[in-house]
Coordinates of C-alpha atoms in Angstrom, one line a residue:
Chain A
M1 CA -0.2 -7.7 -97.5
S2 CA -2.6 -5.5 -99.4
D3 CA 0.3 -3.5 -101.0
A4 CA 1.6 -6.7 -102.6
T5 CA -1.6 -7.3 -104.5
A6 CA -2.2 -3.7 -105.4
P7 CA -1.6 -2.8 -109.1
A8 CA 1.6 -0.8 -109.6
G9 CA 1.4 2.9 -109.0
R10 CA -1.7 2.7 -106.8
G11 CA -1.9 2.8 -103.0
P12 CA -4.0 0.4 -100.9
L13 CA -6.7 3.1 -100.5
A14 CA -7.0 3.7 -104.2
T15 CA -7.3 -0.1 -104.7
L16 CA -10.0 -0.2 -102.1
L17 CA -12.0 2.6 -103.6
A18 CA -11.7 1.0 -107.1
S19 CA -13.2 -2.2 -105.8
A20 CA -16.0 -0.3 -104.0
A21 CA -17.0 1.4 -107.2
K22 CA -17.7 -2.1 -108.7
S23 CA -20.4 -2.9 -106.1
P24 CA -23.4 -0.6 -106.1
L25 CA -24.5 -1.8 -102.6
V26 CA -21.2 -1.0 -101.1
L27 CA -21.1 2.3 -102.8
L28 CA -24.6 3.2 -101.5
A29 CA -23.6 2.1 -98.0
L30 CA -20.5 4.3 -98.2
I31 CA -22.5 7.3 -99.4
W32 CA -25.0 6.9 -96.6
L33 CA -22.2 6.7 -94.0
L34 CA -20.5 9.8 -95.5
F35 CA -23.8 11.6 -95.3
I36 CA -24.3 10.7 -91.7
L37 CA -20.8 11.7 -90.9
I38 CA -21.3 15.1 -92.5
V39 CA -24.6 15.6 -90.6
A40 CA -22.9 14.6 -87.4
I41 CA -19.9 16.9 -87.8
F42 CA -21.9 19.9 -89.0
A43 CA -25.0 19.2 -86.9
P44 CA -25.4 22.7 -85.3
W45 CA -25.4 24.2 -88.9
V46 CA -27.5 21.5 -90.5
A47 CA -30.2 21.7 -87.8
P48 CA -32.9 24.1 -88.9
M49 CA -33.5 25.4 -85.4
D50 CA -32.1 25.4 -81.9
Y51 CA -32.8 21.8 -80.8
Q52 CA -33.5 22.8 -77.1
E53 CA -35.5 25.9 -77.8
I54 CA -38.9 25.4 -76.1
D55 CA -42.0 27.0 -77.8
L56 CA -45.0 26.2 -75.7
L57 CA -47.4 27.7 -78.2
A58 CA -46.4 25.2 -80.8
R59 CA -46.6 21.9 -78.8
L60 CA -47.0 18.7 -80.8
A61 CA -47.3 20.5 -84.1
P62 CA -47.6 18.3 -87.1
P63 CA -44.9 18.6 -89.9
S64 CA -45.4 22.1 -91.3
W65 CA -43.7 24.7 -93.5
S66 CA -45.8 27.6 -92.2
A67 CA -44.6 31.1 -91.3
R68 CA -44.7 30.0 -87.6
G69 CA -41.8 27.7 -88.2
F70 CA -40.2 25.3 -90.5
H71 CA -40.9 22.0 -88.7
L72 CA -40.0 19.2 -91.1
L73 CA -40.9 16.6 -88.5
G74 CA -43.2 18.6 -86.4
T75 CA -42.6 19.4 -82.7
D76 CA -42.6 17.5 -79.5
H77 CA -44.6 18.0 -76.2
L78 CA -42.5 21.1 -75.3
G79 CA -42.6 22.6 -78.8
R80 CA -39.0 21.7 -79.7
D81 CA -38.3 21.2 -83.4
L82 CA -38.0 17.4 -83.9
A83 CA -35.9 17.6 -87.1
S84 CA -33.3 19.6 -85.2
R85 CA -33.4 17.2 -82.4
L86 CA -32.9 14.3 -84.8
V87 CA -29.9 16.0 -86.3
M88 CA -28.4 16.6 -82.9
A89 CA -29.2 13.0 -82.0
V90 CA -27.3 11.8 -85.0
Q91 CA -24.3 13.8 -83.8
L92 CA -24.4 12.5 -80.2
S93 CA -25.1 8.9 -81.2
M94 CA -22.3 8.9 -83.7
L95 CA -19.9 10.6 -81.3
V96 CA -20.6 7.9 -78.7
A97 CA -20.3 5.1 -81.2
I98 CA -17.0 6.4 -82.6
F99 CA -15.5 7.1 -79.2
G100 CA -16.8 3.8 -77.9
T101 CA -15.3 1.8 -80.8
V102 CA -11.9 3.6 -80.4
I103 CA -11.8 3.2 -76.6
G104 CA -12.7 -0.5 -77.0
A105 CA -9.9 -1.0 -79.6
I106 CA -7.3 0.8 -77.4
I107 CA -8.2 -1.2 -74.3
G108 CA -8.4 -4.5 -76.1
V109 CA -5.2 -4.1 -78.2
T110 CA -3.3 -3.1 -75.1
I111 CA -4.5 -6.1 -73.1
G112 CA -3.8 -8.3 -76.1
F113 CA -0.3 -7.0 -76.4
V114 CA 0.3 -7.5 -72.7
A115 CA -0.9 -11.1 -72.9
A116 CA 1.3 -11.9 -75.9
R117 CA 4.4 -10.1 -74.5
F118 CA 4.4 -11.7 -71.1
R119 CA 2.8 -15.1 -71.8
G120 CA 2.6 -17.5 -68.8
W121 CA 0.2 -16.7 -66.0
V122 CA -0.5 -13.2 -67.3
D123 CA -1.7 -14.7 -70.6
D124 CA -3.8 -17.3 -68.7
L125 CA -5.3 -14.6 -66.5
V126 CA -6.2 -12.4 -69.5
M127 CA -7.8 -15.3 -71.3
V128 CA -9.9 -16.1 -68.2
F129 CA -11.2 -12.6 -68.3
V130 CA -11.7 -12.8 -72.1
D131 CA -13.7 -16.0 -71.7
F132 CA -15.7 -14.5 -68.9
Q133 CA -16.6 -11.4 -70.9
A134 CA -17.4 -13.5 -74.0
S135 CA -19.9 -15.5 -72.0
M136 CA -21.8 -12.6 -70.6
P137 CA -24.0 -10.2 -72.6
F138 CA -22.2 -6.8 -72.2
V139 CA -25.5 -5.0 -71.5
I140 CA -25.9 -7.0 -68.3
I141 CA -22.5 -5.8 -67.0
A142 CA -23.3 -2.2 -68.1
L143 CA -26.6 -2.3 -66.2
A144 CA -24.9 -3.6 -63.0
V145 CA -22.4 -0.7 -63.2
L146 CA -25.1 1.9 -64.0
A147 CA -27.2 0.7 -61.1
V148 CA -24.4 1.8 -58.7
T149 CA -23.2 5.0 -60.5
G150 CA -26.6 6.3 -61.5
T151 CA -27.6 7.1 -65.1
G152 CA -27.0 10.8 -65.3
N153 CA -23.3 10.9 -66.2
M154 CA -22.7 11.0 -69.9
L155 CA -18.9 10.8 -69.8
L156 CA -19.1 7.7 -67.7
F157 CA -21.7 6.2 -70.0
I158 CA -19.4 6.7 -73.1
L159 CA -16.5 5.1 -71.3
L160 CA -18.8 2.2 -70.3
I161 CA -20.0 1.8 -73.9
G162 CA -16.3 1.8 -74.9
F163 CA -15.6 -1.4 -73.0
Q164 CA -18.1 -3.2 -75.2
G165 CA -16.2 -5.7 -77.4
W166 CA -12.7 -5.2 -75.7
E167 CA -12.4 -9.0 -75.4
K168 CA -12.7 -9.5 -79.2
Y169 CA -9.9 -7.0 -79.8
A170 CA -7.8 -8.6 -77.1
R171 CA -8.3 -12.0 -78.5
I172 CA -7.4 -11.2 -82.1
T173 CA -4.5 -8.9 -81.1
R174 CA -3.0 -11.6 -78.9
G175 CA -3.4 -14.2 -81.7
M176 CA -2.0 -12.1 -84.4
T177 CA 0.9 -10.8 -82.3
L178 CA 1.9 -14.3 -81.3
S179 CA 2.2 -15.2 -84.9
A180 CA 3.9 -11.9 -85.8
V181 CA 6.5 -12.3 -83.1
N182 CA 7.7 -15.5 -84.7
H183 CA 8.1 -13.8 -88.1
G184 CA 11.6 -12.6 -89.1
Y185 CA 10.9 -8.9 -89.0
A186 CA 9.9 -8.6 -85.4
L187 CA 12.9 -10.7 -84.3
S188 CA 15.3 -8.7 -86.5
V189 CA 14.1 -5.4 -85.0
R190 CA 14.6 -6.9 -81.6
L191 CA 18.1 -8.0 -82.5
L192 CA 19.0 -4.6 -83.9
G193 CA 18.3 -3.2 -80.5
G194 CA 14.7 -2.0 -80.8
G195 CA 12.9 -1.8 -77.5
T196 CA 9.7 -3.8 -76.7
L197 CA 7.5 -0.8 -77.1
R198 CA 9.1 0.1 -80.5
V199 CA 8.7 -3.4 -81.8
Y200 CA 5.0 -3.6 -80.8
L201 CA 3.9 -0.1 -81.8
R202 CA 6.1 0.6 -84.8
H203 CA 6.3 -2.9 -86.3
I204 CA 3.7 -5.3 -85.1
L205 CA 0.7 -2.8 -84.8
P206 CA 0.9 -1.8 -88.5
N207 CA 1.0 -5.4 -89.5
I208 CA -2.1 -6.4 -87.6
F209 CA -3.9 -3.1 -88.5
A210 CA -6.0 -4.6 -91.3
G211 CA -7.4 -7.2 -88.9
L212 CA -8.2 -4.5 -86.3
I213 CA -10.0 -2.3 -88.9
V214 CA -12.2 -5.3 -89.8
Q215 CA -12.9 -5.9 -86.1
M216 CA -13.8 -2.2 -85.7
S217 CA -16.2 -2.3 -88.6
I218 CA -17.9 -5.2 -86.9
N219 CA -17.8 -3.5 -83.5
F220 CA -19.2 -0.1 -84.7
P221 CA -22.8 -1.2 -85.5
E222 CA -22.8 -3.2 -82.3
T223 CA -21.8 -0.1 -80.4
V224 CA -24.5 2.0 -82.1
I225 CA -27.2 -0.6 -81.2
L226 CA -25.9 -0.9 -77.6
E227 CA -26.0 2.9 -77.1
T228 CA -29.4 3.4 -78.7
S229 CA -30.9 0.4 -76.9
M230 CA -29.7 1.7 -73.5
S231 CA -30.9 5.2 -74.3
F232 CA -34.2 3.7 -75.5
L233 CA -34.5 1.9 -72.1
G234 CA -33.9 5.2 -70.3
V235 CA -30.5 4.1 -68.8
G236 CA -28.3 5.8 -71.4
I237 CA -28.2 9.3 -72.8
Q238 CA -30.7 11.3 -70.8
P239 CA -32.9 14.2 -71.9
P240 CA -32.6 17.1 -72.6
N241 CA -29.7 15.6 -74.6
A242 CA -31.0 13.9 -77.7
S243 CA -29.9 10.4 -78.7
L244 CA -31.4 8.4 -81.6
G245 CA -32.5 5.9 -78.9
N246 CA -34.2 8.3 -76.5
L247 CA -35.9 10.1 -79.4
L248 CA -37.4 6.7 -80.5
S249 CA -38.5 5.9 -77.0
Y250 CA -40.1 9.3 -76.8
G251 CA -41.9 8.7 -80.1
R252 CA -43.4 5.5 -78.8
D253 CA -45.8 7.5 -76.7
Y254 CA -47.1 9.3 -79.9
L255 CA -47.5 6.3 -82.3
L256 CA -51.2 7.0 -82.5
N257 CA -51.1 10.5 -83.9
A258 CA -47.4 11.2 -84.9
W259 CA -45.8 7.9 -85.9
W260 CA -43.0 9.7 -87.7
I261 CA -41.5 10.8 -84.4
A262 CA -40.5 7.2 -83.7
V263 CA -39.9 6.0 -87.2
A264 CA -37.5 8.7 -88.3
P265 CA -34.8 8.0 -85.7
G266 CA -35.4 4.2 -86.2
V267 CA -34.8 4.4 -89.9
V268 CA -31.6 6.4 -89.3
I269 CA -30.3 3.7 -86.9
F270 CA -31.3 0.9 -89.2
L271 CA -29.7 2.4 -92.3
T272 CA -26.5 3.2 -90.4
T273 CA -26.0 -0.2 -88.9
L274 CA -27.0 -1.9 -92.2
S275 CA -24.5 0.3 -94.2
M276 CA -21.8 -0.4 -91.7
S277 CA -22.4 -4.2 -91.9
I278 CA -22.3 -4.1 -95.7
V279 CA -19.0 -2.0 -95.6
G280 CA -17.7 -4.3 -92.9
D281 CA -18.3 -7.5 -94.9
W282 CA -16.7 -5.9 -97.9
L283 CA -13.7 -4.7 -95.9
R284 CA -13.3 -8.2 -94.5
D285 CA -13.2 -9.6 -98.0
E286 CA -10.7 -7.0 -99.2
L287 CA -8.4 -6.8 -96.2
D288 CA -8.4 -10.2 -94.6
P289 CA -5.8 -12.3 -96.3
V290 CA -7.3 -15.5 -95.0
T291 CA -10.7 -15.2 -96.5
R292 CA -9.3 -13.6 -99.6
R293 CA -7.1 -16.7 -100.2
S294 CA -10.0 -19.1 -99.7
A295 CA -12.4 -17.1 -101.8
Chain B
M1 CA -12.8 -41.3 -73.0
N2 CA -11.4 -37.8 -72.8
T3 CA -12.4 -36.9 -69.2
G4 CA -9.8 -34.1 -69.1
Y5 CA -12.0 -32.1 -71.5
L6 CA -15.0 -32.4 -69.2
I7 CA -13.0 -31.6 -66.0
Q8 CA -11.5 -28.5 -67.8
K9 CA -14.9 -27.2 -68.9
V10 CA -16.5 -27.7 -65.5
L11 CA -13.5 -26.0 -63.8
R12 CA -13.8 -23.1 -66.2
A13 CA -17.5 -22.7 -65.5
L14 CA -16.8 -22.6 -61.7
V15 CA -14.0 -20.0 -62.2
T16 CA -16.2 -17.8 -64.3
L17 CA -19.0 -18.0 -61.7
A18 CA -16.5 -16.9 -59.0
L19 CA -15.4 -14.1 -61.2
V20 CA -19.0 -12.9 -61.6
V21 CA -19.6 -12.8 -57.9
T22 CA -16.3 -11.0 -57.3
F23 CA -17.0 -8.6 -60.1
I24 CA -20.4 -7.7 -58.6
F25 CA -18.9 -7.4 -55.1
I26 CA -16.3 -5.0 -56.4
V27 CA -18.8 -2.9 -58.4
L28 CA -21.1 -2.7 -55.4
R29 CA -18.6 -2.1 -52.6
V30 CA -15.5 -0.6 -54.0
T31 CA -16.5 1.8 -56.7
G32 CA -18.8 3.8 -54.4
D33 CA -20.7 3.7 -51.1
P34 CA -24.1 2.0 -52.0
V35 CA -25.8 3.7 -49.1
S36 CA -24.9 7.3 -50.0
A37 CA -25.6 6.4 -53.7
M38 CA -29.1 5.3 -52.8
L39 CA -30.1 8.0 -50.3
P40 CA -30.6 11.6 -51.1
D41 CA -27.8 14.0 -50.2
D42 CA -29.5 15.7 -47.3
T43 CA -30.2 12.5 -45.4
D44 CA -29.6 12.6 -41.6
P45 CA -26.0 11.2 -41.0
A46 CA -27.4 9.0 -38.2
I47 CA -29.6 7.2 -40.6
I48 CA -26.7 6.7 -43.0
E49 CA -24.6 5.3 -40.2
Q50 CA -27.5 3.0 -39.2
M51 CA -27.8 1.6 -42.7
R52 CA -24.1 1.1 -43.1
E53 CA -24.2 -0.9 -39.9
D54 CA -27.2 -3.0 -41.1
W55 CA -25.5 -3.8 -44.4
G56 CA -22.2 -4.6 -42.7
L57 CA -20.4 -1.8 -44.5
N58 CA -18.2 -0.8 -41.6
Q59 CA -16.6 -4.2 -41.5
P60 CA -13.1 -4.7 -43.1
L61 CA -13.4 -5.4 -46.9
W62 CA -12.2 -9.1 -46.7
K63 CA -14.9 -9.7 -44.0
Q64 CA -17.5 -8.2 -46.3
Y65 CA -16.3 -10.4 -49.1
V66 CA -16.6 -13.6 -47.0
D67 CA -20.0 -12.5 -45.7
Y68 CA -21.1 -11.9 -49.3
W69 CA -20.2 -15.4 -50.3
A70 CA -22.0 -16.8 -47.2
G71 CA -25.1 -14.8 -48.1
I72 CA -25.0 -16.3 -51.6
A73 CA -24.7 -19.8 -50.2
R74 CA -27.8 -19.2 -48.2
G75 CA -29.6 -17.8 -51.2
D76 CA -29.8 -14.4 -49.5
L77 CA -29.0 -11.5 -51.8
G78 CA -30.5 -8.7 -49.7
T79 CA -33.9 -7.1 -49.8
S80 CA -35.4 -4.7 -52.2
F81 CA -35.4 -1.2 -50.7
L82 CA -38.6 -0.4 -52.7
D83 CA -40.9 -2.9 -50.9
G84 CA -38.6 -4.7 -48.4
R85 CA -39.1 -8.1 -50.0
P86 CA -36.2 -10.5 -50.6
A87 CA -34.5 -9.8 -53.9
T88 CA -34.2 -13.4 -54.9
A89 CA -38.0 -13.9 -54.5
K90 CA -38.7 -10.9 -56.7
I91 CA -36.5 -12.3 -59.4
L92 CA -37.7 -15.9 -59.1
E93 CA -41.3 -15.0 -59.5
R94 CA -40.5 -13.2 -62.8
I95 CA -38.5 -16.1 -64.3
P96 CA -41.4 -18.2 -65.7
K97 CA -42.6 -15.2 -67.9
T98 CA -39.1 -14.6 -69.2
L99 CA -38.6 -18.3 -69.9
Q100 CA -41.9 -18.4 -71.8
L101 CA -40.8 -15.6 -74.0
T102 CA -37.1 -16.7 -74.6
I103 CA -37.8 -20.4 -75.2
T104 CA -40.6 -19.6 -77.7
S105 CA -38.3 -17.1 -79.4
F106 CA -35.5 -19.6 -79.4
A107 CA -37.7 -22.2 -81.1
F108 CA -38.8 -19.6 -83.6
M109 CA -35.2 -18.7 -84.4
L110 CA -34.2 -22.3 -85.0
L111 CA -37.4 -23.3 -86.9
V112 CA -37.1 -20.3 -89.2
G113 CA -33.3 -19.8 -89.4
A114 CA -32.1 -23.4 -89.9
P115 CA -34.4 -24.3 -92.9
A116 CA -33.8 -20.8 -94.4
G117 CA -30.0 -21.5 -94.2
I118 CA -30.4 -24.9 -95.7
I119 CA -32.5 -23.6 -98.6
A120 CA -29.9 -20.8 -99.2
A121 CA -27.0 -23.2 -99.2
L122 CA -28.7 -25.6 -101.7
S123 CA -29.6 -22.7 -104.0
R124 CA -26.2 -21.0 -103.7
N125 CA -26.0 -17.7 -105.6
R126 CA -29.5 -18.1 -107.2
W127 CA -32.5 -16.0 -106.2
P128 CA -33.7 -17.9 -103.1
D129 CA -30.2 -17.7 -101.7
R130 CA -29.9 -14.0 -102.4
T131 CA -33.4 -13.2 -101.0
I132 CA -32.8 -15.1 -97.8
M133 CA -29.4 -13.6 -97.3
T134 CA -30.7 -10.0 -97.9
I135 CA -33.5 -10.6 -95.4
S136 CA -31.0 -12.1 -93.0
V137 CA -28.6 -9.2 -93.1
S138 CA -31.5 -6.7 -92.7
G139 CA -32.8 -8.9 -89.8
F140 CA -29.7 -8.5 -87.7
S141 CA -29.1 -4.9 -88.6
L142 CA -32.6 -3.9 -87.4
P143 CA -32.4 -3.1 -83.7
N144 CA -35.0 -5.1 -81.9
F145 CA -36.5 -2.0 -80.2
F146 CA -37.2 -0.5 -83.6
L147 CA -38.6 -3.7 -85.0
G148 CA -40.9 -3.9 -81.9
I149 CA -42.1 -0.3 -82.4
L150 CA -42.8 -1.0 -86.1
L151 CA -44.8 -4.1 -85.3
I152 CA -46.9 -2.2 -82.8
L153 CA -47.4 0.6 -85.3
V154 CA -48.6 -1.7 -88.0
F155 CA -50.4 -4.4 -86.2
S156 CA -51.8 -2.6 -83.1
V157 CA -52.2 1.0 -84.2
W158 CA -53.0 0.7 -87.9
L159 CA -54.5 -2.7 -88.4
R160 CA -55.8 -3.2 -84.8
L161 CA -55.1 -6.9 -85.0
L162 CA -52.8 -7.6 -82.1
P163 CA -52.5 -6.2 -78.5
S164 CA -49.5 -4.0 -77.9
A165 CA -49.0 -5.1 -74.3
S166 CA -48.8 -8.5 -72.7
S167 CA -52.2 -9.8 -71.6
G168 CA -51.4 -13.4 -71.0
D169 CA -53.1 -15.0 -74.0
L170 CA -51.4 -16.5 -77.0
K171 CA -52.1 -13.6 -79.3
S172 CA -50.1 -11.2 -77.2
M173 CA -47.0 -13.4 -77.6
I174 CA -46.8 -13.1 -81.4
M175 CA -45.1 -9.7 -81.6
P176 CA -42.7 -10.1 -78.7
V177 CA -41.5 -13.5 -80.1
F178 CA -41.1 -12.0 -83.6
T179 CA -39.2 -9.0 -82.1
L180 CA -36.9 -11.2 -80.1
G181 CA -36.3 -14.0 -82.6
T182 CA -35.8 -12.2 -85.9
A183 CA -32.2 -11.1 -85.5
G184 CA -31.2 -14.6 -84.2
A185 CA -33.0 -16.3 -87.1
G186 CA -30.9 -14.2 -89.5
V187 CA -27.7 -15.1 -87.7
I188 CA -28.5 -18.8 -87.7
A189 CA -29.6 -18.8 -91.4
R190 CA -26.3 -17.2 -92.3
F191 CA -24.3 -19.6 -90.2
V192 CA -26.1 -22.7 -91.3
R193 CA -25.6 -21.7 -94.9
S194 CA -21.9 -21.2 -94.6
S195 CA -21.2 -24.3 -92.6
L196 CA -23.4 -26.4 -94.9
L197 CA -21.6 -25.0 -98.0
E198 CA -18.3 -25.9 -96.4
V199 CA -19.3 -29.5 -95.7
L200 CA -20.9 -29.8 -99.2
G201 CA -17.5 -29.1 -100.7
K202 CA -15.8 -31.9 -98.7
Q203 CA -14.5 -35.1 -100.4
Y204 CA -16.8 -37.5 -98.5
V205 CA -19.9 -35.6 -99.6
R206 CA -18.8 -35.4 -103.2
A207 CA -18.0 -39.1 -103.0
A208 CA -21.5 -39.8 -101.7
I209 CA -23.0 -37.8 -104.6
A210 CA -20.7 -39.6 -107.1
R211 CA -21.8 -43.0 -105.8
G212 CA -25.3 -42.0 -106.8
M213 CA -26.8 -41.2 -103.4
P214 CA -29.9 -39.0 -103.9
L215 CA -29.3 -35.4 -103.0
H216 CA -31.8 -35.1 -100.3
Q217 CA -30.3 -38.1 -98.5
V218 CA -26.8 -36.7 -98.9
V219 CA -28.0 -33.5 -97.3
L220 CA -30.0 -35.1 -94.5
R221 CA -27.7 -38.0 -93.6
V222 CA -24.2 -36.8 -94.5
A223 CA -23.9 -33.0 -94.7
L224 CA -26.3 -31.8 -92.0
P225 CA -25.0 -33.8 -89.1
N226 CA -21.5 -32.5 -89.9
A227 CA -22.7 -29.0 -90.4
A228 CA -24.5 -29.1 -87.1
I229 CA -21.3 -29.2 -85.0
P230 CA -20.1 -25.6 -85.7
T231 CA -23.7 -24.4 -85.5
I232 CA -24.0 -25.5 -81.8
T233 CA -21.4 -22.9 -81.0
I234 CA -23.5 -20.1 -82.5
V235 CA -26.6 -21.5 -80.7
G236 CA -24.7 -21.1 -77.4
F237 CA -23.8 -17.6 -78.3
M238 CA -27.5 -16.9 -79.2
I239 CA -28.6 -17.6 -75.6
G240 CA -26.7 -14.5 -74.5
T241 CA -28.3 -12.4 -77.3
L242 CA -31.7 -13.8 -76.3
I243 CA -31.2 -12.7 -72.7
A244 CA -30.0 -9.2 -73.7
G245 CA -32.8 -8.9 -76.2
S246 CA -35.4 -10.0 -73.7
I247 CA -34.7 -6.8 -71.6
V248 CA -35.6 -4.6 -74.6
T249 CA -38.5 -6.8 -75.7
E250 CA -40.1 -7.0 -72.3
T251 CA -39.8 -3.3 -71.8
I252 CA -41.5 -2.5 -75.2
F253 CA -44.4 -4.9 -74.7
S254 CA -44.8 -4.4 -70.9
W255 CA -44.0 -8.1 -70.5
P256 CA -43.7 -8.8 -66.7
G257 CA -40.4 -10.7 -66.8
V258 CA -36.9 -10.5 -65.3
G259 CA -35.6 -8.0 -68.0
R260 CA -38.2 -5.4 -67.3
L261 CA -37.7 -5.8 -63.6
L262 CA -34.0 -5.3 -64.1
I263 CA -34.5 -2.0 -66.0
T264 CA -36.9 -0.6 -63.5
S265 CA -34.6 -1.6 -60.7
V266 CA -31.6 0.0 -62.4
T267 CA -33.6 3.2 -62.8
A268 CA -34.7 3.1 -59.2
R269 CA -31.2 2.1 -58.1
D270 CA -32.6 -0.9 -56.3
L271 CA -29.2 -2.5 -55.9
A272 CA -30.2 -5.7 -54.2
V273 CA -32.6 -6.6 -57.0
V274 CA -30.1 -5.6 -59.7
Q275 CA -27.3 -7.8 -58.3
A276 CA -29.7 -10.7 -57.8
G277 CA -30.9 -10.4 -61.4
V278 CA -27.3 -10.0 -62.8
M279 CA -26.2 -13.1 -60.8
M280 CA -29.1 -15.1 -62.0
I281 CA -28.4 -14.2 -65.6
A282 CA -24.7 -14.9 -65.2
A283 CA -25.4 -18.3 -63.7
T284 CA -27.8 -19.1 -66.6
M285 CA -25.2 -18.1 -69.2
I286 CA -22.5 -20.2 -67.5
V287 CA -24.7 -23.2 -67.3
A288 CA -25.8 -22.7 -70.9
N289 CA -22.2 -22.5 -72.1
L290 CA -21.3 -25.6 -70.1
L291 CA -24.2 -27.4 -71.8
V292 CA -23.0 -26.4 -75.2
D293 CA -19.5 -27.8 -74.4
L294 CA -21.1 -31.0 -73.1
A295 CA -23.2 -31.2 -76.3
Y296 CA -19.9 -31.0 -78.3
F297 CA -18.6 -33.8 -76.2
V298 CA -21.6 -36.0 -77.0
I299 CA -21.9 -35.1 -80.7
D300 CA -18.3 -34.8 -81.8
P301 CA -16.2 -38.0 -81.4
R302 CA -13.1 -36.0 -82.1
I303 CA -13.5 -34.3 -78.8
R304 CA -14.7 -37.3 -77.0
F305 CA -11.7 -39.4 -77.8
G306 CA -9.2 -36.7 -78.9
S307 CA -6.5 -34.7 -77.1
S308 CA -7.6 -32.6 -74.1
G309 CA -6.8 -29.0 -73.4
E310 CA -7.4 -27.9 -76.9
R311 CA -9.0 -24.4 -77.3
Q312 CA -11.7 -25.0 -79.9

């Protein structure tokens, strides 16, 4: 796979980075994603103030650098510092997106493995569910669940977001596993006495990993948009917790006199999903042997 | 004729429909008690018991499931607990508004996306191609709720040209249609471009050019009909995106359609209306997918006369 085409003495990661350095767009996208990641990880230290601290004397203050406070983006209707809320929103939204993507991958890969391992009616049943999921917008299913459970539970919301895209992981895992099983290596491990779990986790999973990474890079921006949309609609992350979506929704009420409240989180979402799409396209070209051959 | 293909597709649509109904039933009845979910914690137990009886919740589960199907067959999906009106009626009266928005946006997507994709393919790697593809990638990375807010900011707040909320006249449709259609137009442009490029590289197209057929005729008569086949798949997929996007768009622009009703019902936990809405959307999606499959059957002779049971 990717090792075979890498120049001698360099690992696949070094090869990837060398190719990224050649495209300024990919480089910019990677830098933005790194920046967002750093902000997300160190949010409490990056945030200039306590994001939930209420200062009723400084409600709806414009951006200012006065002695009263360092409000880069001004304050909201409760006098909370908006720049700090934005930083914490980046943290929460990225957390939900990363967890969501990983949960979806784990669920999908497991189901794909099960379908490929047992074939027959299990496989048929899985494919019926995959087709069903593929034909329904995920947000509709999420809304149906949230109507019953209520919208206050953040853990449940993250889990729900995680299910987004499981059918795509299941489909590609099943397909790639079926073709891998017929390859010599899986069969020889089996003949040498390796158990099913060992064959799937130690031998097949690493071989389909590149395809999964590409799928995750496609899934990630979709997860960001799903979470922020639902938070925007008021059925996702609820205040006082800050998500990029509910910040934007809050800013909508102040477009007349404080447009930056809505625009700042919107720009962060846009740049993040755009960067991830650019990186995803690039990863697909680099990692996917099929498109690389035809290119 | 390959009738096996048709039968298989119709059967699959029916199975999916049954799955949707079962899924909603499970979510509603098994994951929690809808009555205690709806009522406040300090409600009189007698009232809870009364409601459980009214809704048939003290029946065995299989009986509830059968009754549920019977209700659907009668078109009875319960009543809204907000105003006591039938849930189906509340959804049905909102449908024309949603159709008005989604159909116009769909036309916008195709009329902008397809020509843009054709121009991009014909000018491959030159500036029109690069410009169109850059706009296209930005178009589907821009979340529609942010696009909607930006449009309101520029055209309603700053320029004061367009109304920010639905008022029924044509002018109030411009921004919602643009919000809902832009991402889809980007996807379609990209897809038309790649499938047209693939077809243009085929032997029969090169042969037509070699024989001296004018380029515009090659594109219109030979390449486009062949590139249209894979594009139909993406169009079917776009219907789902349109429905999901209409929820956001209707909420931003106070558009009185099904999507906005769905969100207010979820927030109010008006379960009957939510399930009626979800079922209506699911049925629409299933019918749309079936129509896409039938369109394949009509357009692609390989499917009409080929082997059945083939997955794509």
